[in-house]
PDB file of C-alpha atoms in Angstrom:
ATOM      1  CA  UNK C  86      60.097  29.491  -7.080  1.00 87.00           C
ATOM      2  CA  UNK C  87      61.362  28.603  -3.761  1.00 94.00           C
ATOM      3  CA  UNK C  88      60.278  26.988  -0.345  1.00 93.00           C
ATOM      4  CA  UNK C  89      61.977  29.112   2.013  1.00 93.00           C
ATOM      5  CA  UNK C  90      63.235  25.825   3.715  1.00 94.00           C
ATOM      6  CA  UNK C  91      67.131  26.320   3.818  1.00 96.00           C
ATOM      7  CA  UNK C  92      69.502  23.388   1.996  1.00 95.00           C
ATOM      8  CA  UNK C  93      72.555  24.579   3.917  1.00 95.00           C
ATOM      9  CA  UNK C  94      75.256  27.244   4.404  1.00 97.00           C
ATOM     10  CA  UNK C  95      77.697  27.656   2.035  1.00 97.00           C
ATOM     11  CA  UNK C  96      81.157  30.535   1.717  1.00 98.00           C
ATOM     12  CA  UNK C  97      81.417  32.957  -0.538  1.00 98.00           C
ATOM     13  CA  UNK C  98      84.813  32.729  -2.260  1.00 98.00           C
ATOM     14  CA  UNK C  99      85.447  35.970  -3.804  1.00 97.00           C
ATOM     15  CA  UNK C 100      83.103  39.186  -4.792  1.00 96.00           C
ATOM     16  CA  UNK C 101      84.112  41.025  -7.743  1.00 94.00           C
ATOM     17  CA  UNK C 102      83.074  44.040  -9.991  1.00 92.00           C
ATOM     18  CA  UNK C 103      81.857  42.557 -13.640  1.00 90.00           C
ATOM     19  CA  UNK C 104      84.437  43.486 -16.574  1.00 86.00           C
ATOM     20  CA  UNK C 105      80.803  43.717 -18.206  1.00 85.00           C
ATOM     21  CA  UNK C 106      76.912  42.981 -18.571  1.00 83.00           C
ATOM     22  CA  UNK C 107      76.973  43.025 -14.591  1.00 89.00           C
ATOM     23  CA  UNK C 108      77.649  44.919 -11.863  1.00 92.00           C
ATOM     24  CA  UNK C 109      79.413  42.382  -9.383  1.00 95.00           C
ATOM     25  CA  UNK C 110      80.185  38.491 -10.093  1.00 96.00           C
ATOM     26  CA  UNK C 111      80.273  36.391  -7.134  1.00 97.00           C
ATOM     27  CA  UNK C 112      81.709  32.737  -6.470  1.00 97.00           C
ATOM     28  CA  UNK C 113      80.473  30.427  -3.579  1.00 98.00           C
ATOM     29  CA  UNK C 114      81.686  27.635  -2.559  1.00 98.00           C
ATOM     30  CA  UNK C 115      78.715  25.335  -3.166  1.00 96.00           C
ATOM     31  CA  UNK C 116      79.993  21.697  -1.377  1.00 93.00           C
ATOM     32  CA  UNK C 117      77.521  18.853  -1.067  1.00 93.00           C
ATOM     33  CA  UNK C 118      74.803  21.484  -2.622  1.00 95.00           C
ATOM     34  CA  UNK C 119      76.436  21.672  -6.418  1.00 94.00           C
ATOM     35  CA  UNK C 120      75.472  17.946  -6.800  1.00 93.00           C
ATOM     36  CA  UNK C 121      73.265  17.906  -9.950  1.00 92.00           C
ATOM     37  CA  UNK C 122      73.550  22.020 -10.278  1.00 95.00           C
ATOM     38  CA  UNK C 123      73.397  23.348 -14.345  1.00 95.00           C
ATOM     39  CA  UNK C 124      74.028  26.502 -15.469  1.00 95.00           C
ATOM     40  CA  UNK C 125      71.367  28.710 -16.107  1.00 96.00           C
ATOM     41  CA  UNK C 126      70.169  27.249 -12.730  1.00 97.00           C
ATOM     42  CA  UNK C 127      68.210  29.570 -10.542  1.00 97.00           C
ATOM     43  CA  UNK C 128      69.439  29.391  -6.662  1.00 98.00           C
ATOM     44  CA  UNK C 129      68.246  31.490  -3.606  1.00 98.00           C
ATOM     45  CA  UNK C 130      71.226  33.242  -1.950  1.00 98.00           C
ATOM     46  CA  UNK C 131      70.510  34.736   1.412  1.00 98.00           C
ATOM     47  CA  UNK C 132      67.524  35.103  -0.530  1.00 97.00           C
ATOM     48  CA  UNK C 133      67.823  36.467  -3.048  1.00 97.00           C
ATOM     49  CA  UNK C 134      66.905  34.496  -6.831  1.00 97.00           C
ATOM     50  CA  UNK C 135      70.258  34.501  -8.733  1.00 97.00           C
ATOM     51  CA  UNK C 136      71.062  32.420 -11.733  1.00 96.00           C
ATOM     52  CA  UNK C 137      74.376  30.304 -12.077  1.00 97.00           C
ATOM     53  CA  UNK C 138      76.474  31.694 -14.761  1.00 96.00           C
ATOM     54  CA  UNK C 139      79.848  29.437 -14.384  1.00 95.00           C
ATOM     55  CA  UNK C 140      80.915  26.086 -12.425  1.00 95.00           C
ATOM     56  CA  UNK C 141      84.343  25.245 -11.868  1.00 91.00           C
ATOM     57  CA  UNK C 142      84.916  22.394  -9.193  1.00 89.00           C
ATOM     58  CA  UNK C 143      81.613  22.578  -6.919  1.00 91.00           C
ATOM     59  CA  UNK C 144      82.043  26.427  -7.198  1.00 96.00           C
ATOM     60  CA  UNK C 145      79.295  28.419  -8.326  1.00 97.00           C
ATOM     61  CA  UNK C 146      79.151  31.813 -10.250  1.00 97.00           C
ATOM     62  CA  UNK C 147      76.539  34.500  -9.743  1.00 97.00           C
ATOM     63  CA  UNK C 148      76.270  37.819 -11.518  1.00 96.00           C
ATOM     64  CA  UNK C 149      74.261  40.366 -10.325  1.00 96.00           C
ATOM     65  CA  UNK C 150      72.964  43.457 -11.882  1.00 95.00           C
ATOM     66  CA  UNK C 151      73.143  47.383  -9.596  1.00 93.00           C
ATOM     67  CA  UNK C 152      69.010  46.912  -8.725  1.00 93.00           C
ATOM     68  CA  UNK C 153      70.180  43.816  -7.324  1.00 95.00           C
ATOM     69  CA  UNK C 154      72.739  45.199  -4.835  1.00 94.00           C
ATOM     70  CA  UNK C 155      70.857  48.388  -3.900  1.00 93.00           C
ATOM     71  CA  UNK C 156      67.740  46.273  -3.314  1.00 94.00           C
ATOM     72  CA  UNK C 157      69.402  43.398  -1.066  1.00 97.00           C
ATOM     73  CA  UNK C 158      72.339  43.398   1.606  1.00 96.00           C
ATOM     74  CA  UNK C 159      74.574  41.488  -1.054  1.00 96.00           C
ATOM     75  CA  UNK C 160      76.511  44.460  -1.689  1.00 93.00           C
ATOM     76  CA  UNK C 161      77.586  43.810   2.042  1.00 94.00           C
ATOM     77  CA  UNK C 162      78.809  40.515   1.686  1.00 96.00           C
ATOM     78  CA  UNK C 163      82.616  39.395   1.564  1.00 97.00           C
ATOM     79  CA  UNK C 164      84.621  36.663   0.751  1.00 98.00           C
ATOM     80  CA  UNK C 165      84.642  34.063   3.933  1.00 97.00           C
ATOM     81  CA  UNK C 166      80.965  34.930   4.835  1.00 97.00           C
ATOM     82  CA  UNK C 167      78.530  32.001   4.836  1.00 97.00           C
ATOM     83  CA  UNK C 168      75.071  32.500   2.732  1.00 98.00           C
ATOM     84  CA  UNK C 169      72.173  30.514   2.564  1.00 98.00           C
ATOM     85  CA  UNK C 170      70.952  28.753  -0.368  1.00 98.00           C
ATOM     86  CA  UNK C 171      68.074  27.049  -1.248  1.00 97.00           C
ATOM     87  CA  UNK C 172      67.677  25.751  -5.110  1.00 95.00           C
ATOM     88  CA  UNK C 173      64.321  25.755  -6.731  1.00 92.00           C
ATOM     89  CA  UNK C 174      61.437  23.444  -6.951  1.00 87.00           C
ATOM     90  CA  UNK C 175      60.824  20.708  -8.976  1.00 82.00           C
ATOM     91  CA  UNK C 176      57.345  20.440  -9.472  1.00 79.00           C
ATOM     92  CA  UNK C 177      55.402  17.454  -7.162  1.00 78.00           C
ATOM     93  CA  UNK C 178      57.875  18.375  -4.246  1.00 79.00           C
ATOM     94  CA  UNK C 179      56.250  18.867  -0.808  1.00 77.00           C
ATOM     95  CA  UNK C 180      56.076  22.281   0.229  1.00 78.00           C
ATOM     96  CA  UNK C 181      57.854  22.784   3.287  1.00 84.00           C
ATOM     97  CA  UNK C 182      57.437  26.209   4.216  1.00 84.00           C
ATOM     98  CA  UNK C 183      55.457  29.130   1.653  1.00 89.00           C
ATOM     99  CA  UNK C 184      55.757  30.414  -1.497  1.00 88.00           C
ATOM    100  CA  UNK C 185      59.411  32.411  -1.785  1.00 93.00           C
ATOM    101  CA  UNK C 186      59.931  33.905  -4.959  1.00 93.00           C
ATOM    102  CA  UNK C 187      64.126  35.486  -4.203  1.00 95.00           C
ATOM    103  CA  UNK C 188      62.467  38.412  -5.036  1.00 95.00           C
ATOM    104  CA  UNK C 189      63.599  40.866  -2.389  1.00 97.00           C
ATOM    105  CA  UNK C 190      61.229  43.628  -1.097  1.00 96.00           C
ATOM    106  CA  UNK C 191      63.752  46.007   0.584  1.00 96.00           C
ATOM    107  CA  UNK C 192      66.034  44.991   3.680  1.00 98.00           C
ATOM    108  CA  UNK C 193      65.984  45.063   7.697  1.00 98.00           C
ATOM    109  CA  UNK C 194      68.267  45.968  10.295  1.00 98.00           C
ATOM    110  CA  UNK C 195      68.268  43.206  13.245  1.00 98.00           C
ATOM    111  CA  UNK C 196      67.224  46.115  16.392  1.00 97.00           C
ATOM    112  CA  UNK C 197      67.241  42.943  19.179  1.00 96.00           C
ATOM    113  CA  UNK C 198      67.946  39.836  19.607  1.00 96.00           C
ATOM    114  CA  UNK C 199      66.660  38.058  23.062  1.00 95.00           C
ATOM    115  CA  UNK C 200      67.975  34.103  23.470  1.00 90.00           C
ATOM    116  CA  UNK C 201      67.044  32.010  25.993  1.00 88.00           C
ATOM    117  CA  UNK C 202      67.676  27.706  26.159  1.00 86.00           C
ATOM    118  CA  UNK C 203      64.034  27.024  24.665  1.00 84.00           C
ATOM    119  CA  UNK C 204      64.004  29.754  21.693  1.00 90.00           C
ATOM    120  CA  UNK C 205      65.441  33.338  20.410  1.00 95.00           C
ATOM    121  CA  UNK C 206      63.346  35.922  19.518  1.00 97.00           C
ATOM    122  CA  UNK C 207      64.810  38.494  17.246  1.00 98.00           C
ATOM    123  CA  UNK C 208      63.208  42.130  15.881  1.00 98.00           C
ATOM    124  CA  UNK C 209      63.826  43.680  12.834  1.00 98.00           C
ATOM    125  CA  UNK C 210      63.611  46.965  11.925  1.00 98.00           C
ATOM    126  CA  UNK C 211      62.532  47.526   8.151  1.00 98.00           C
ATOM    127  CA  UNK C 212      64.976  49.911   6.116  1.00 96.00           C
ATOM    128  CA  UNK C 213      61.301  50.675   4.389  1.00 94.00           C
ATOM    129  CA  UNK C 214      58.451  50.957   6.277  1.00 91.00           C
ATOM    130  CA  UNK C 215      55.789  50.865   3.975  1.00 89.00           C
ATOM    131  CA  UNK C 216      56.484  47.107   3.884  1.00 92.00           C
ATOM    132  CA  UNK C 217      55.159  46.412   7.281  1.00 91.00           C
ATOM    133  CA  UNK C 218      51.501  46.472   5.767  1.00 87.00           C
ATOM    134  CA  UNK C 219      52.285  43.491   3.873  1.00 89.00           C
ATOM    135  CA  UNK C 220      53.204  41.947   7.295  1.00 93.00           C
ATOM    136  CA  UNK C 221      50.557  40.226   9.664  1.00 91.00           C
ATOM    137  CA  UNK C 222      50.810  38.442  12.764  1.00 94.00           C
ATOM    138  CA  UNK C 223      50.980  34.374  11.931  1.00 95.00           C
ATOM    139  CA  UNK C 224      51.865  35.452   8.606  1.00 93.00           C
ATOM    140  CA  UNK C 225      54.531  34.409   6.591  1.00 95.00           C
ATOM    141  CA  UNK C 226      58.230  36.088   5.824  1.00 97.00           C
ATOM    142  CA  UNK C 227      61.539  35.552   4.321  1.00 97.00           C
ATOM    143  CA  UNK C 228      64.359  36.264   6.159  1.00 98.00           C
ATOM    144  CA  UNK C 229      67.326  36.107   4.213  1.00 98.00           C
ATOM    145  CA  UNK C 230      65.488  33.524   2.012  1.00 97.00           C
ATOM    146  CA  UNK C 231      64.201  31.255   5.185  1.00 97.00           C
ATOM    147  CA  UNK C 232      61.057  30.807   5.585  1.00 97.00           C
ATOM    148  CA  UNK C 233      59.716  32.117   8.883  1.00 97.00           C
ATOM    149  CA  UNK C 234      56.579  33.318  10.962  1.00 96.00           C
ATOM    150  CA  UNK C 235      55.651  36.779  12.275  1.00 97.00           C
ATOM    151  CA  UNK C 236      55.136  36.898  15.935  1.00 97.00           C
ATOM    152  CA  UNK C 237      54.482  40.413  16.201  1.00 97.00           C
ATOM    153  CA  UNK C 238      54.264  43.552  13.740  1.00 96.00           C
ATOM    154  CA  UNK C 239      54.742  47.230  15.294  1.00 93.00           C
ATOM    155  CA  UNK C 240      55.544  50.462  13.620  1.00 88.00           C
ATOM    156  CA  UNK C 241      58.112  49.601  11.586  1.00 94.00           C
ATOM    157  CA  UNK C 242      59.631  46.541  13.220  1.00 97.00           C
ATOM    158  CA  UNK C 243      58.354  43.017  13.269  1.00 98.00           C
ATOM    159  CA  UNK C 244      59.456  40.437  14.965  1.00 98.00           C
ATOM    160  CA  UNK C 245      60.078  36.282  14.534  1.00 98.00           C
ATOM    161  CA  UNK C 246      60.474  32.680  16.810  1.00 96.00           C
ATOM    162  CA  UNK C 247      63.574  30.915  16.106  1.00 95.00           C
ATOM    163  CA  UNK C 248      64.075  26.973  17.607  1.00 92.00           C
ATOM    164  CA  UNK C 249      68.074  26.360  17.681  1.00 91.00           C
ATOM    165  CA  UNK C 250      67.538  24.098  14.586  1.00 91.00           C
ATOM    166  CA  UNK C 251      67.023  27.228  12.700  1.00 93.00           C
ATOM    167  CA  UNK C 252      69.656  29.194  14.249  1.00 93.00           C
ATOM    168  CA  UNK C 253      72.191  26.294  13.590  1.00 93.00           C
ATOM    169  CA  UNK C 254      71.497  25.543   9.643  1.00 95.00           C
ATOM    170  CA  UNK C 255      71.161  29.423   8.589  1.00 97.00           C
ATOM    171  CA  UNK C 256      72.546  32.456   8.930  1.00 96.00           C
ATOM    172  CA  UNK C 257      70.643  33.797  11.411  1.00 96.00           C
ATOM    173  CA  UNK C 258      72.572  31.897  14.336  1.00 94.00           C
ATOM    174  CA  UNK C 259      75.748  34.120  13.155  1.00 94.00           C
ATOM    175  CA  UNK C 260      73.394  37.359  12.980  1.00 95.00           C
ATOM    176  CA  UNK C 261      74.285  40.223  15.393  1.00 95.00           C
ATOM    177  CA  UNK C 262      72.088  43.378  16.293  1.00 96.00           C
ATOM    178  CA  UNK C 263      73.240  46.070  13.891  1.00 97.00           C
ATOM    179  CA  UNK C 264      73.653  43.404  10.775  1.00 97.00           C
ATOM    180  CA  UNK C 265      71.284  43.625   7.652  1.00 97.00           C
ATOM    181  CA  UNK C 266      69.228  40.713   6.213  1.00 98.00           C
ATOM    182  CA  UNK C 267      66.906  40.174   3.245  1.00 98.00           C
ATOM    183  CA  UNK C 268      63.293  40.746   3.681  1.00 98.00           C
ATOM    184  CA  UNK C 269      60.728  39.111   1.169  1.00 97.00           C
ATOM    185  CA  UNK C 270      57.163  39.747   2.224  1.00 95.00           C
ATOM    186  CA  UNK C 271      54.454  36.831   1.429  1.00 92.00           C
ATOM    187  CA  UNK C 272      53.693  37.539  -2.251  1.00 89.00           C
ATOM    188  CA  UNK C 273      49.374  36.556  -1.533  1.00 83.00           C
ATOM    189  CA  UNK C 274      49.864  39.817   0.988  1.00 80.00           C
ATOM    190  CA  UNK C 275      51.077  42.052  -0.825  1.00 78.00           C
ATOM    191  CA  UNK C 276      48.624  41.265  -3.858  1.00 78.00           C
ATOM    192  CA  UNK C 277      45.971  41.719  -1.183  1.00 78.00           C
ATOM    193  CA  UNK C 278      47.559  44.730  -0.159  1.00 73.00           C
ATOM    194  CA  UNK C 279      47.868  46.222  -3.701  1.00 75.00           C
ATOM    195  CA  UNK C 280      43.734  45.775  -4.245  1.00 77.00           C
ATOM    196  CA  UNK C 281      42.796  47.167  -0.737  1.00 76.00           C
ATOM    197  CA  UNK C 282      41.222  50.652  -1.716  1.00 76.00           C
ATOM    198  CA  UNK C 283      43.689  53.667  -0.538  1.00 69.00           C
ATOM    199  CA  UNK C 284      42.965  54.956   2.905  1.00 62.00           C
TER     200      UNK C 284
END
């Protein structure tokens, strides 16, 4: 279980296929943020929940399984790029931001991106549609694991409010129109959504 609130950046090292039991290993270069990190640990990358499978020297070891890299954009990502990561709760911390489980609905295409000195507003369009009804205005989303609100849903696209804060500690500052992020609709909408009778 995550927050959605972002630790830090850190670089992915190398990307990999698995000799075996996965379908791609990769290492990231964990700095200040492998303090105190186990293996078996569960950590959000770009948000997705993977689970630390090696350590060497504050560098961490992911494998990841084929549903895993169809599902997210990680099959995109290359040694050199920066990732977000967020480790889980502890139980009795403050909640920062909502309820982020890494578990990653389908993925978005960034269609605009409008910045001016007070704010940037980007749109996404969704790869899926269908998860746009699990999207309301105010509501919550994960964007590449950070926790973020919807300023507007239409059609397919939806878009969010960023403060430079946010574009300076996460990925989404080095996001241009044309890349692919993460998407993770708020998990209490799309229970509601799964118990609303069928239209």
């Amino acid at each position: 279980m995550f927050t959605g609130i972002i630790e830090g950046l850190a670089e992915v090292t190398s990307v990999a296929r698995a000799k075996k039991g996965a379908d791609t290993v990769m290492r990231v270069k964990m700095g200040r943020m492998a303090r105190g990190l186990k293996m078996g640990d569960s950590v959000c990358v770009n948000g997705a929940c993977l689970t630390v499978t090696k350590l060497l020297k504050g560098e961490a070891q992911f494998e990841m399984v084929a549903e895993t890299m169809r599902r997210t954009s990680l099959g995109e990502v290359r040694p050199g790029d920066r990732v977000n990561i967020e480790r889980s709760m502890r139980v009795g911390d403050r909640l920062e931001g909502h309820f982020v489980l890494g578990h990653v609905d389908g993925t978005a295409i960034v269609s605009e991106k409008i910045e001016t000195p007070s704010e940037t507003t980007m749109w996404f369009q969704l790869d899926n549609k269908e998860l746009a009804s699990a999207l309301v205005e105010k509501g919550s989303v994960a964007v590449d694991g950070i926790s973020l609100t919807v300023v507007d849903v239409s059609g397919g696209k939806f878009s969010i409010s960023l403060i430079p804060h946010t574009l300076g500690i996460t990925t989404l500052g080095l996001k241009k129109k044309g890349e692919k992020v993460n998407i993770e609709t708020d998990v209490l909408s799309k229970y509601v959504a799964k118990n609303l009778p069928k239209q």
